mmCIF file of C-alpha atoms and ligand atoms in Angstrom:
data_model
loop_
_atom_site.group_PDB
_atom_site.id
_atom_site.type_symbol
_atom_site.label_atom_id
_atom_site.label_comp_id
_atom_site.label_asym_id
_atom_site.label_seq_id
_atom_site.Cartn_x
_atom_site.Cartn_y
_atom_site.Cartn_z
ATOM 1 C CA MET I 2 0.073 -0.130 -0.029
ATOM 2 C CA SER I 3 1.051 3.556 -0.680
ATOM 3 C CA LEU I 4 0.231 6.410 1.234
ATOM 4 C CA ALA I 5 1.559 8.916 -1.393
ATOM 5 C CA GLN I 6 -1.806 9.846 -2.897
ATOM 6 C CA GLY I 7 -2.555 13.447 -2.377
ATOM 7 C CA ARG I 8 -1.053 16.775 -3.277
ATOM 8 C CA HIS I 9 2.478 15.773 -4.123
ATOM 9 C CA TYR I 10 5.431 17.952 -2.633
ATOM 10 C CA LEU I 11 8.336 18.584 -4.807
ATOM 11 C CA ALA I 12 10.843 19.595 -1.920
ATOM 12 C CA ILE I 13 14.129 19.770 -4.129
ATOM 13 C CA PRO I 14 16.328 22.714 -4.055
ATOM 14 C CA GLY I 15 15.168 24.183 -7.337
ATOM 15 C CA PRO I 16 12.744 24.401 -9.221
ATOM 16 C CA SER I 17 10.602 25.171 -6.024
ATOM 17 C CA VAL I 18 7.306 25.153 -5.255
ATOM 18 C CA MET I 19 5.376 27.854 -7.080
ATOM 19 C CA PRO I 20 2.506 29.728 -5.485
ATOM 20 C CA ASP I 21 -0.909 28.939 -7.306
ATOM 21 C CA ARG I 22 -1.160 32.699 -7.891
ATOM 22 C CA VAL I 23 2.056 32.567 -9.712
ATOM 23 C CA LEU I 24 0.725 29.817 -11.829
ATOM 24 C CA GLN I 25 -2.558 31.504 -12.178
ATOM 25 C CA ALA I 26 -0.956 34.810 -13.483
ATOM 26 C CA MET I 27 0.726 32.987 -16.117
ATOM 27 C CA HIS I 28 -2.419 31.326 -17.434
ATOM 28 C CA ARG I 29 -3.560 33.892 -20.119
ATOM 29 C CA PRO I 30 -3.614 34.315 -23.877
ATOM 30 C CA ALA I 31 -0.435 35.865 -25.247
ATOM 31 C CA PRO I 32 -0.253 39.670 -24.689
ATOM 32 C CA ASN I 33 0.915 42.211 -27.072
ATOM 33 C CA ILE I 34 4.474 42.721 -26.823
ATOM 34 C CA TYR I 35 4.492 46.273 -28.594
ATOM 35 C CA THR I 36 2.303 48.384 -26.427
ATOM 36 C CA GLY I 37 -0.012 48.113 -23.507
ATOM 37 C CA GLU I 38 0.118 46.564 -20.034
ATOM 38 C CA LEU I 39 3.209 44.289 -20.563
ATOM 39 C CA ILE I 40 5.719 47.307 -21.309
ATOM 40 C CA GLU I 41 4.538 49.105 -18.420
ATOM 41 C CA MET I 42 4.549 45.763 -16.139
ATOM 42 C CA VAL I 43 8.388 45.209 -17.048
ATOM 43 C CA ALA I 44 9.404 48.726 -16.255
ATOM 44 C CA GLY I 45 8.102 48.102 -12.464
ATOM 45 C CA ILE I 46 9.696 44.769 -12.551
ATOM 46 C CA VAL I 47 12.980 46.073 -12.698
ATOM 47 C CA PRO I 48 13.421 48.441 -9.654
ATOM 48 C CA ASP I 49 11.625 45.423 -7.797
ATOM 49 C CA LEU I 50 14.222 42.919 -8.859
ATOM 50 C CA LYS I 51 16.872 45.537 -7.610
ATOM 51 C CA ALA I 52 14.990 45.744 -4.140
ATOM 52 C CA VAL I 53 15.343 42.269 -3.561
ATOM 53 C CA ALA I 54 18.773 42.177 -4.383
ATOM 54 C CA ARG I 55 19.563 45.347 -2.342
ATOM 55 C CA THR I 56 21.111 47.341 -5.146
ATOM 56 C CA ARG I 57 20.816 50.855 -6.697
ATOM 57 C CA HIS I 58 22.680 49.680 -9.576
ATOM 58 C CA HIS I 59 21.758 47.742 -12.693
ATOM 59 C CA VAL I 60 19.915 44.402 -13.690
ATOM 60 C CA ALA I 61 20.107 42.578 -17.217
ATOM 61 C CA MET I 62 17.229 40.222 -17.562
ATOM 62 C CA TYR I 63 17.887 37.125 -19.709
ATOM 63 C CA ILE I 64 15.495 34.248 -21.081
ATOM 64 C CA ALA I 65 17.764 31.755 -19.570
ATOM 65 C CA ASN I 66 18.413 29.596 -16.689
ATOM 66 C CA GLY I 67 21.036 29.822 -14.176
ATOM 67 C CA HIS I 68 23.777 28.574 -16.296
ATOM 68 C CA GLY I 69 22.871 31.195 -18.831
ATOM 69 C CA ALA I 70 23.293 33.930 -16.070
ATOM 70 C CA TRP I 71 26.592 32.464 -15.116
ATOM 71 C CA GLU I 72 27.636 32.807 -19.020
ATOM 72 C CA ALA I 73 26.379 36.273 -19.405
ATOM 73 C CA ALA I 74 27.986 37.725 -16.286
ATOM 74 C CA LEU I 75 31.438 36.030 -17.457
ATOM 75 C CA VAL I 76 31.147 37.385 -21.049
ATOM 76 C CA ASN I 77 30.581 40.822 -19.719
ATOM 77 C CA ILE I 78 33.741 41.142 -17.312
ATOM 78 C CA LEU I 79 36.348 38.972 -19.049
ATOM 79 C CA SER I 80 38.654 38.724 -21.962
ATOM 80 C CA ARG I 81 40.302 35.563 -23.347
ATOM 81 C CA GLY I 82 43.484 35.017 -21.322
ATOM 82 C CA ASP I 83 42.348 36.704 -18.442
ATOM 83 C CA ARG I 84 42.644 35.120 -14.808
ATOM 84 C CA ILE I 85 40.112 34.689 -12.073
ATOM 85 C CA LEU I 86 40.145 33.005 -8.782
ATOM 86 C CA VAL I 87 37.220 30.325 -8.538
ATOM 87 C CA LEU I 88 36.233 29.523 -4.710
ATOM 88 C CA GLY I 89 34.887 26.104 -4.589
ATOM 89 C CA THR I 90 32.698 24.988 -1.842
ATOM 90 C CA GLY I 91 30.908 22.343 -3.724
ATOM 91 C CA ARG I 92 29.843 21.661 -7.421
ATOM 92 C CA PHE I 93 28.430 25.150 -8.205
ATOM 93 C CA CYS I 94 31.052 27.587 -7.954
ATOM 94 C CA LEU I 95 33.382 24.851 -9.440
ATOM 95 C CA GLY I 96 31.072 24.533 -12.341
ATOM 96 C CA TRP I 97 31.109 28.329 -12.870
ATOM 97 C CA GLY I 98 34.783 28.139 -12.929
ATOM 98 C CA GLU I 99 34.780 25.189 -15.406
ATOM 99 C CA MET I 100 32.499 27.339 -17.731
ATOM 100 C CA ALA I 101 35.017 30.041 -17.694
ATOM 101 C CA ALA I 102 37.609 27.891 -18.434
ATOM 102 C CA ALA I 103 36.006 26.671 -21.581
ATOM 103 C CA MET I 104 35.884 30.201 -22.737
ATOM 104 C CA GLY I 105 39.689 30.659 -22.615
ATOM 105 C CA VAL I 106 39.807 32.179 -19.213
ATOM 106 C CA GLU I 107 42.939 31.076 -16.949
ATOM 107 C CA CYS I 108 41.261 29.673 -13.793
ATOM 108 C CA GLU I 109 43.074 29.306 -10.350
ATOM 109 C CA ILE I 110 40.831 27.178 -8.317
ATOM 110 C CA LEU I 111 41.134 27.283 -4.509
ATOM 111 C CA ASP I 112 38.953 23.905 -3.398
ATOM 112 C CA PHE I 113 37.616 23.945 -0.015
ATOM 113 C CA GLY I 114 36.019 20.961 -0.074
ATOM 114 C CA PRO I 115 32.369 19.771 0.137
ATOM 115 C CA ARG I 116 32.206 20.134 4.099
ATOM 116 C CA ARG I 117 33.073 23.861 4.643
ATOM 117 C CA ASP I 118 33.029 27.504 3.472
ATOM 118 C CA ILE I 119 35.641 29.587 1.926
ATOM 119 C CA ASP I 120 38.846 29.735 3.856
ATOM 120 C CA MET I 121 39.780 33.607 3.917
ATOM 121 C CA ALA I 122 43.121 33.346 4.843
ATOM 122 C CA ARG I 123 43.965 31.020 1.750
ATOM 123 C CA VAL I 124 41.725 33.913 -0.496
ATOM 124 C CA ALA I 125 44.247 36.646 1.248
ATOM 125 C CA GLU I 126 47.328 34.518 0.196
ATOM 126 C CA ALA I 127 46.029 33.913 -3.349
ATOM 127 C CA LEU I 128 45.666 37.739 -3.923
ATOM 128 C CA ALA I 129 48.822 38.742 -2.011
ATOM 129 C CA GLY I 130 50.552 36.369 -4.431
ATOM 130 C CA ASP I 131 48.971 38.240 -7.492
ATOM 131 C CA THR I 132 51.233 41.486 -7.225
ATOM 132 C CA ASP I 133 50.382 42.472 -10.765
ATOM 133 C CA HIS I 134 46.837 42.345 -10.332
ATOM 134 C CA ARG I 135 46.195 39.774 -13.032
ATOM 135 C CA ILE I 136 43.136 38.225 -11.333
ATOM 136 C CA LYS I 137 40.446 40.294 -12.979
ATOM 137 C CA ALA I 138 37.510 38.430 -10.791
ATOM 138 C CA VAL I 139 36.990 36.395 -7.795
ATOM 139 C CA LEU I 140 33.963 33.965 -8.367
ATOM 140 C CA ALA I 141 32.065 32.695 -5.159
ATOM 141 C CA VAL I 142 28.542 31.363 -4.516
ATOM 142 C CA GLN I 143 26.624 32.745 -1.081
ATOM 143 C CA VAL I 144 25.131 29.134 -1.109
ATOM 144 C CA ASP I 145 26.412 26.210 -2.822
ATOM 145 C CA THR I 146 23.109 23.979 -3.296
ATOM 146 C CA SER I 147 25.150 20.796 -3.456
ATOM 147 C CA THR I 148 26.673 21.033 0.114
ATOM 148 C CA SER I 149 24.286 23.889 1.443
ATOM 149 C CA VAL I 150 27.194 25.730 2.829
ATOM 150 C CA LYS I 151 26.778 29.598 3.149
ATOM 151 C CA ASN I 152 29.701 31.538 2.352
ATOM 152 C CA ASP I 153 30.352 35.042 4.370
ATOM 153 C CA ILE I 154 30.321 37.285 1.412
ATOM 154 C CA PRO I 155 31.211 40.334 3.563
ATOM 155 C CA ALA I 156 34.090 38.699 4.802
ATOM 156 C CA LEU I 157 35.182 38.185 0.943
ATOM 157 C CA ARG I 158 34.915 41.644 0.249
ATOM 158 C CA ALA I 159 37.034 42.574 3.571
ATOM 159 C CA THR I 160 39.415 40.358 2.157
ATOM 160 C CA LEU I 161 39.633 41.780 -1.192
ATOM 161 C CA ASP I 162 39.611 45.317 0.366
ATOM 162 C CA ALA I 163 42.604 44.480 2.970
ATOM 163 C CA ALA I 164 44.725 43.176 0.136
ATOM 164 C CA ASP I 165 43.774 46.095 -1.721
ATOM 165 C CA HIS I 166 43.119 44.226 -4.678
ATOM 166 C CA PRO I 167 41.017 45.541 -7.450
ATOM 167 C CA ALA I 168 39.285 42.170 -8.688
ATOM 168 C CA LEU I 169 35.755 41.952 -9.320
ATOM 169 C CA LEU I 170 33.949 40.359 -6.639
ATOM 170 C CA CYS I 171 31.334 37.999 -8.294
ATOM 171 C CA SER I 172 28.454 36.253 -6.357
ATOM 172 C CA ASP I 173 26.101 33.226 -7.291
ATOM 173 C CA ASN I 174 22.959 33.813 -5.570
ATOM 174 C CA ILE I 175 20.752 31.436 -7.587
ATOM 175 C CA ALA I 176 19.972 28.911 -4.853
ATOM 176 C CA CYS I 177 19.267 31.792 -1.903
ATOM 177 C CA LEU I 178 18.188 35.046 -3.145
ATOM 178 C CA ALA I 179 15.194 36.066 -1.354
ATOM 179 C CA CYS I 180 15.675 33.208 1.019
ATOM 180 C CA ASP I 181 19.108 34.135 3.087
ATOM 181 C CA ALA I 182 19.820 37.769 3.612
ATOM 182 C CA PHE I 183 21.928 39.773 1.129
ATOM 183 C CA GLU I 184 22.999 43.088 0.683
ATOM 184 C CA MET I 185 24.411 43.637 -2.646
ATOM 185 C CA ASP I 186 25.514 47.258 -2.518
ATOM 186 C CA ASP I 187 26.191 47.267 1.395
ATOM 187 C CA TRP I 188 28.478 44.162 1.053
ATOM 188 C CA GLY I 189 30.307 45.531 -1.858
ATOM 189 C CA VAL I 190 29.547 42.849 -4.369
ATOM 190 C CA ASP I 191 30.139 43.918 -7.966
ATOM 191 C CA VAL I 192 28.387 41.321 -9.900
ATOM 192 C CA MET I 193 25.334 38.973 -8.804
ATOM 193 C CA VAL I 194 23.871 36.356 -10.832
ATOM 194 C CA THR I 195 20.318 34.588 -9.915
ATOM 195 C CA GLY I 196 17.468 33.045 -11.610
ATOM 196 C CA SER I 197 13.775 32.676 -11.521
ATOM 197 C CA GLN I 198 13.133 29.308 -10.325
ATOM 198 C CA LYS I 199 14.287 29.219 -6.705
ATOM 199 C CA GLY I 200 13.520 31.950 -3.909
ATOM 200 C CA LEU I 201 11.673 34.136 -6.676
ATOM 201 C CA MET I 202 9.148 31.033 -7.134
ATOM 202 C CA THR I 203 8.751 31.233 -10.754
ATOM 203 C CA PRO I 204 9.291 28.534 -13.539
ATOM 204 C CA PRO I 205 12.838 27.896 -14.596
ATOM 205 C CA GLY I 206 13.526 30.178 -17.584
ATOM 206 C CA MET I 207 14.734 33.959 -16.549
ATOM 207 C CA GLY I 208 18.053 34.803 -15.316
ATOM 208 C CA PHE I 209 19.177 37.861 -14.022
ATOM 209 C CA VAL I 210 22.679 39.915 -13.931
ATOM 210 C CA PHE I 211 23.043 42.428 -11.534
ATOM 211 C CA PHE I 212 26.190 44.729 -11.768
ATOM 212 C CA ASN I 213 27.440 47.948 -10.819
ATOM 213 C CA ASP I 214 29.513 50.837 -12.351
ATOM 214 C CA LYS I 215 32.946 49.138 -11.667
ATOM 215 C CA ALA I 216 31.576 45.930 -13.152
ATOM 216 C CA ASP I 217 30.513 47.811 -16.031
ATOM 217 C CA ARG I 218 33.936 49.623 -16.778
ATOM 218 C CA ALA I 219 35.340 45.953 -17.018
ATOM 219 C CA ARG I 220 32.575 45.316 -19.651
ATOM 220 C CA GLY I 221 34.376 48.222 -21.767
ATOM 221 C CA ALA I 222 37.459 46.190 -22.047
ATOM 222 C CA ALA I 223 35.783 42.494 -22.512
ATOM 223 C CA ASP I 224 36.507 40.781 -25.459
ATOM 224 C CA LEU I 225 34.259 37.801 -24.800
ATOM 225 C CA VAL I 226 31.388 39.742 -25.073
ATOM 226 C CA THR I 227 28.668 38.768 -27.884
ATOM 227 C CA PRO I 228 25.820 40.674 -29.085
ATOM 228 C CA TYR I 229 23.230 38.476 -27.490
ATOM 229 C CA TRP I 230 24.683 38.249 -24.046
ATOM 230 C CA ASP I 231 25.569 41.928 -23.815
ATOM 231 C CA TRP I 232 24.316 43.504 -20.763
ATOM 232 C CA ARG I 233 24.373 47.222 -21.824
ATOM 233 C CA PRO I 234 21.654 47.385 -24.227
ATOM 234 C CA ARG I 235 19.316 45.323 -21.806
ATOM 235 C CA VAL I 236 19.559 48.090 -19.123
ATOM 236 C CA GLU I 237 17.154 51.023 -19.629
ATOM 237 C CA PRO I 238 16.446 50.244 -23.592
ATOM 238 C CA GLN I 239 14.558 52.983 -25.320
ATOM 239 C CA GLU I 240 12.842 50.128 -27.285
ATOM 240 C CA PHE I 241 11.094 47.483 -25.423
ATOM 241 C CA TYR I 242 12.177 44.495 -27.338
ATOM 242 C CA LYS I 243 15.730 45.267 -26.321
ATOM 243 C CA TYR I 244 14.991 44.044 -22.538
ATOM 244 C CA PHE I 245 15.653 40.539 -23.878
ATOM 245 C CA ASN I 246 17.023 41.073 -27.283
ATOM 246 C CA GLY I 247 14.098 39.863 -29.105
ATOM 247 C CA THR I 248 10.684 38.303 -27.668
ATOM 248 C CA ALA I 249 10.035 39.078 -24.024
ATOM 249 C CA PRO I 250 9.306 35.776 -21.795
ATOM 250 C CA THR I 251 5.533 37.281 -21.496
ATOM 251 C CA HIS I 252 4.311 34.635 -19.336
ATOM 252 C CA HIS I 253 7.266 34.211 -16.903
ATOM 253 C CA LEU I 254 6.892 37.953 -16.546
ATOM 254 C CA TYR I 255 3.212 37.971 -15.339
ATOM 255 C CA GLY I 256 4.436 34.850 -13.102
ATOM 256 C CA LEU I 257 7.409 36.871 -11.564
ATOM 257 C CA ARG I 258 5.175 40.075 -11.044
ATOM 258 C CA THR I 259 3.121 38.182 -8.766
ATOM 259 C CA ALA I 260 5.871 36.604 -7.023
ATOM 260 C CA LEU I 261 7.750 39.992 -6.548
ATOM 261 C CA ASP I 262 4.281 41.341 -5.108
ATOM 262 C CA MET I 263 4.103 38.434 -2.786
ATOM 263 C CA ILE I 264 7.940 38.980 -1.507
ATOM 264 C CA LEU I 265 8.020 42.677 -1.229
ATOM 265 C CA LYS I 266 4.680 44.306 -0.738
ATOM 266 C CA GLU I 267 2.896 41.417 1.060
ATOM 267 C CA GLU I 268 5.519 39.400 3.119
ATOM 268 C CA GLY I 269 8.234 42.163 3.036
ATOM 269 C CA LEU I 270 11.719 40.835 2.292
ATOM 270 C CA GLU I 271 13.050 40.962 5.817
ATOM 271 C CA GLN I 272 10.079 38.685 6.943
ATOM 272 C CA VAL I 273 10.615 36.548 4.018
ATOM 273 C CA TRP I 274 14.369 35.864 5.172
ATOM 274 C CA ARG I 275 13.003 35.556 8.777
ATOM 275 C CA ARG I 276 10.760 32.878 7.880
ATOM 276 C CA HIS I 277 13.352 31.219 5.858
ATOM 277 C CA ALA I 278 15.776 31.288 8.926
ATOM 278 C CA VAL I 279 12.898 30.039 11.575
ATOM 279 C CA LEU I 280 12.155 27.033 9.106
ATOM 280 C CA ALA I 281 16.015 25.989 8.362
ATOM 281 C CA GLU I 282 16.275 26.172 12.264
ATOM 282 C CA ALA I 283 13.254 23.903 12.681
ATOM 283 C CA ILE I 284 14.933 21.335 10.368
ATOM 284 C CA TRP I 285 18.346 21.513 12.073
ATOM 285 C CA ALA I 286 16.527 20.945 15.402
ATOM 286 C CA ALA I 287 15.388 17.537 14.073
ATOM 287 C CA LEU I 288 18.470 16.833 12.613
ATOM 288 C CA GLU I 289 20.226 17.555 15.868
ATOM 289 C CA VAL I 290 18.075 15.095 18.033
ATOM 290 C CA TRP I 291 17.913 12.531 15.205
ATOM 291 C CA GLY I 292 21.791 12.528 15.377
ATOM 292 C CA GLN I 293 22.146 11.688 18.756
ATOM 293 C CA ALA I 294 20.975 8.149 18.334
ATOM 294 C CA GLY I 295 21.948 7.314 14.990
ATOM 295 C CA PRO I 296 23.921 8.306 11.822
ATOM 296 C CA VAL I 297 21.994 11.538 10.827
ATOM 297 C CA ARG I 298 24.392 14.524 10.126
ATOM 298 C CA PRO I 299 23.837 17.655 8.847
ATOM 299 C CA ASN I 300 26.792 18.121 5.914
ATOM 300 C CA ILE I 301 27.676 21.391 7.180
ATOM 301 C CA THR I 302 28.759 21.295 11.149
ATOM 302 C CA ALA I 303 28.640 24.950 12.077
ATOM 303 C CA ARG I 304 25.407 26.307 12.212
ATOM 304 C CA GLU I 305 25.929 29.838 11.104
ATOM 305 C CA LYS I 306 27.651 28.470 7.955
ATOM 306 C CA ARG I 307 24.368 26.575 6.668
ATOM 307 C CA SER I 308 22.078 27.930 4.341
ATOM 308 C CA HIS I 309 18.591 28.588 5.169
ATOM 309 C CA ALA I 310 17.465 27.849 1.511
ATOM 310 C CA VAL I 311 18.562 24.074 1.307
ATOM 311 C CA THR I 312 20.122 21.162 3.819
ATOM 312 C CA THR I 313 22.353 18.327 2.764
ATOM 313 C CA VAL I 314 22.281 15.861 4.925
ATOM 314 C CA ASN I 315 23.985 12.579 5.555
ATOM 315 C CA PHE I 316 21.719 9.823 6.579
ATOM 316 C CA GLY I 317 24.243 6.941 6.939
ATOM 317 C CA PRO I 318 25.527 4.287 4.508
ATOM 318 C CA GLY I 319 23.301 4.165 1.498
ATOM 319 C CA ASN I 320 20.587 5.674 3.707
ATOM 320 C CA GLY I 321 20.128 8.534 1.395
ATOM 321 C CA ASP I 322 18.966 6.764 -1.436
ATOM 322 C CA ARG I 323 16.486 4.562 0.737
ATOM 323 C CA MET I 324 15.129 7.507 2.470
ATOM 324 C CA ARG I 325 14.303 9.516 -0.853
ATOM 325 C CA ALA I 326 12.481 6.442 -2.380
ATOM 326 C CA TRP I 327 10.656 5.854 0.840
ATOM 327 C CA MET I 328 9.397 9.350 1.075
ATOM 328 C CA THR I 329 8.210 9.586 -2.849
ATOM 329 C CA GLU I 330 6.582 6.137 -2.574
ATOM 330 C CA GLN I 331 5.138 6.249 0.983
ATOM 331 C CA ALA I 332 4.881 10.203 1.895
ATOM 332 C CA GLY I 333 4.552 11.743 -1.448
ATOM 333 C CA VAL I 334 7.267 14.008 -1.021
ATOM 334 C CA THR I 335 10.176 13.944 -3.378
ATOM 335 C CA LEU I 336 13.452 15.204 -1.712
ATOM 336 C CA GLY I 337 16.531 16.121 -3.566
ATOM 337 C CA ILE I 338 19.284 13.902 -4.851
ATOM 338 C CA PRO I 339 23.026 14.325 -3.522
ATOM 339 C CA LEU I 340 25.206 16.214 -6.432
ATOM 340 C CA SER I 341 28.429 14.512 -7.287
ATOM 341 C CA GLY I 342 31.490 16.090 -5.321
ATOM 342 C CA VAL I 343 29.427 15.991 -1.778
ATOM 343 C CA ASP I 344 30.839 12.530 -1.150
ATOM 344 C CA GLY I 345 34.576 11.999 -0.285
ATOM 345 C CA PRO I 346 36.836 9.788 1.679
ATOM 346 C CA ASP I 347 34.456 9.764 4.511
ATOM 347 C CA ALA I 348 31.290 9.344 2.891
ATOM 348 C CA ALA I 349 29.283 7.913 -0.490
ATOM 349 C CA THR I 350 27.040 9.811 -2.742
ATOM 350 C CA GLY I 351 24.023 7.265 -2.083
ATOM 351 C CA ASP I 352 24.307 8.376 1.901
ATOM 352 C CA PHE I 353 22.949 12.118 1.151
ATOM 353 C CA LEU I 354 20.030 13.657 0.370
ATOM 354 C CA ARG I 355 19.186 17.487 0.049
ATOM 355 C CA ILE I 356 15.933 18.970 1.534
ATOM 356 C CA GLY I 357 14.682 22.189 -0.495
ATOM 357 C CA HIS I 358 13.092 24.668 1.715
ATOM 358 C CA MET I 359 13.265 27.603 -0.496
ATOM 359 C CA GLY I 360 10.477 30.273 -1.677
ATOM 360 C CA HIS I 361 6.720 29.395 -0.883
ATOM 361 C CA VAL I 362 7.626 27.173 2.037
ATOM 362 C CA ASN I 363 5.727 27.287 5.481
ATOM 363 C CA ALA I 364 5.692 25.487 8.679
ATOM 364 C CA HIS I 365 3.148 22.814 8.029
ATOM 365 C CA MET I 366 5.091 21.939 4.893
ATOM 366 C CA VAL I 367 8.252 21.561 6.481
ATOM 367 C CA LEU I 368 6.707 20.032 9.942
ATOM 368 C CA GLY I 369 5.290 17.469 7.363
ATOM 369 C CA VAL I 370 8.545 16.655 5.582
ATOM 370 C CA LEU I 371 10.194 16.481 9.030
ATOM 371 C CA ALA I 372 7.544 13.928 10.211
ATOM 372 C CA SER I 373 7.657 12.082 7.008
ATOM 373 C CA LEU I 374 11.596 11.559 7.542
ATOM 374 C CA GLN I 375 10.984 10.605 11.058
ATOM 375 C CA ALA I 376 8.590 7.866 9.857
ATOM 376 C CA GLY I 377 10.488 6.746 7.132
ATOM 377 C CA MET I 378 13.526 6.221 9.636
ATOM 378 C CA THR I 379 11.590 4.267 11.758
ATOM 379 C CA ALA I 380 9.871 2.113 8.765
ATOM 380 C CA LEU I 381 13.588 1.566 7.390
ATOM 381 C CA GLN I 382 14.949 0.689 11.074
ATOM 382 C CA ILE I 383 17.306 3.661 10.531
ATOM 383 C CA PRO I 384 18.442 4.502 14.422
ATOM 384 C CA HIS I 385 17.543 7.792 15.561
ATOM 385 C CA GLY I 386 16.892 10.188 18.619
ATOM 386 C CA ALA I 387 13.052 9.731 19.125
ATOM 387 C CA THR I 388 12.007 13.279 19.670
ATOM 388 C CA GLY I 389 13.634 15.149 16.592
ATOM 389 C CA LEU I 390 10.122 16.270 15.427
ATOM 390 C CA GLU I 391 9.333 17.755 18.846
ATOM 391 C CA ALA I 392 12.639 19.464 18.743
ATOM 392 C CA ALA I 393 11.259 20.949 15.363
ATOM 393 C CA MET I 394 7.594 21.753 16.768
ATOM 394 C CA LYS I 395 9.367 23.868 19.534
ATOM 395 C CA VAL I 396 11.334 26.081 17.315
ATOM 396 C CA ILE I 397 7.932 27.037 15.210
ATOM 397 C CA ALA I 398 6.057 27.119 18.540
ATOM 398 C CA GLU I 399 8.584 29.839 19.786
ATOM 399 C CA ALA I 400 8.951 31.711 16.821
ATOM 400 C CA GLY I 401 5.502 33.545 17.165
HETATM 401 C C1 LIG F 709 20.491 25.875 -9.199
HETATM 402 C C2 LIG F 709 21.836 26.658 -9.445
HETATM 403 C C3 LIG F 709 22.564 26.933 -10.418
HETATM 404 C C4 LIG F 709 22.440 26.397 -11.769
HETATM 405 O O1 LIG F 709 21.012 26.941 -12.074
HETATM 406 P P1 LIG F 709 20.208 26.190 -13.394
HETATM 407 O O2 LIG F 709 19.248 27.076 -13.693
HETATM 408 O O3 LIG F 709 19.899 24.711 -13.177
HETATM 409 O O4 LIG F 709 21.317 26.549 -14.311
HETATM 410 C C5 LIG F 709 23.844 27.564 -10.369
HETATM 411 N N1 LIG F 709 24.089 27.719 -8.793
HETATM 412 C C6 LIG F 709 23.660 27.788 -7.918
HETATM 413 C C7 LIG F 709 23.949 27.917 -6.296
HETATM 414 C C8 LIG F 709 22.239 26.861 -7.836
HETATM 415 O O5 LIG F 709 21.638 26.866 -6.683
#
C-alpha cells in the first residue's frame, strides 16, 4: 500500500514550489509585446528586482536558466586569457569556473571541499601572491546548493579590500536570493547572478545579472562579450524588445510580477528572510536530535555556515537513497538527490539527500517533511533520536 496519493510536494532545491497565484497569473492568452500592459509591467519589475537584490545599480534580464546567467556575467567582464580566482565550496562555484575555463579564461581554483566554507586566509594568500593584479574577478557562491554551505560574502569583500586588490567580486545567488539575507551594495558585491526558479518562486527560464559601475567599466574592456549576451542594451532600453534582445518571456513576466508582489509588498523581504531562518532552524533542530542516537548528520557542522534555503544531510551508508525512495513512494514528498562532489573519503554519494526549503514554503510543509522523514527512519530501521520532530515543533512554536 502507498500513502502517497494526495498533493505531491516537490521539496528539491529548485525548481521550487510555485504559488498557485503565480501559476494563475501566467494562465492567459499571449499579450501584445508592442504596447500596453506588458511594457509598463516590465518597467516596474526592474526596480523590484533591484529591491530584492538590495542594489541601486543595474540589472540585465535574460531568457535563460542559472547557467545562462553565469555565462552572461562572465562574457561581460572578461577577455580570453584573463585570470580569475574560483572559490570552490561544492559543485556550483567549480561549475561556474569550468565554464570560464572553457571560454579561454585562466582559472586559479581554491577548492575548500564539500564540508566547509571559504577559508579567507587562503584567499588573502592568493591575492597577495598576485602582485601585478592579473586576477580580474573572484567567483564565489553565497550558497552552494550541493553542500548547502553559506559563504560569508562580506568577509570576502573585506579580504579583497585588505589586500587592496581590484578584482571584481562576483557572487552566485541562484539558490538563495530572497531566502538568505543578502545586501549587494552594502556588502560591496560587483556582480551577482540569480535565476527565477528558486527563491523567486517562478518557473525556470529567467536569469538575472546585477552589476555596478565598476563591473560595467570591465565590460568596456571585455572581449568575450557577444551581441546577445551583452548586458548594456538590456539596461534601461529605449525600445522594449531590447530588454530581452527579442521577444520577451511574456508569461514568466506575469508570474514574476506576482511573486515580487508577494515578496516585497505582501510579506516584506526581511520577513521572508526571517521565515526561511526559522524554518531552517526547525530542520536543524530535528537533525540534531535524530543524530544523537543514529547516523544522521547535517553536511555542514557549523550552524552559522548553513544556508536557510537548502539542507544537505548524510543519513548514513546508503540511507540517503533509501530515504528518498521511501519518501516519494510512501509520503508523497520528493527530496533532492545528492550532487556529485558531496561524497568523499568519509562518505559515499548514496548516503546523502537534500531538502529544499526555499521560496513558497511554510511551517506545515516543513513539519510535514520532518514528520515523514522520522516515520521513514522508523520504517527503514535507521536508528535516530526519538524526539527530533518535537524539537522542530518547539522552534516553530517559539517563533511567533
Ligand atoms: C540551481 C543553481 C545553479 C544552476 O541553475 P540552473 O538554472 O540549473 O542553470 C547554479 N548555481 C547555484 C548556486 C544553484 O543553486
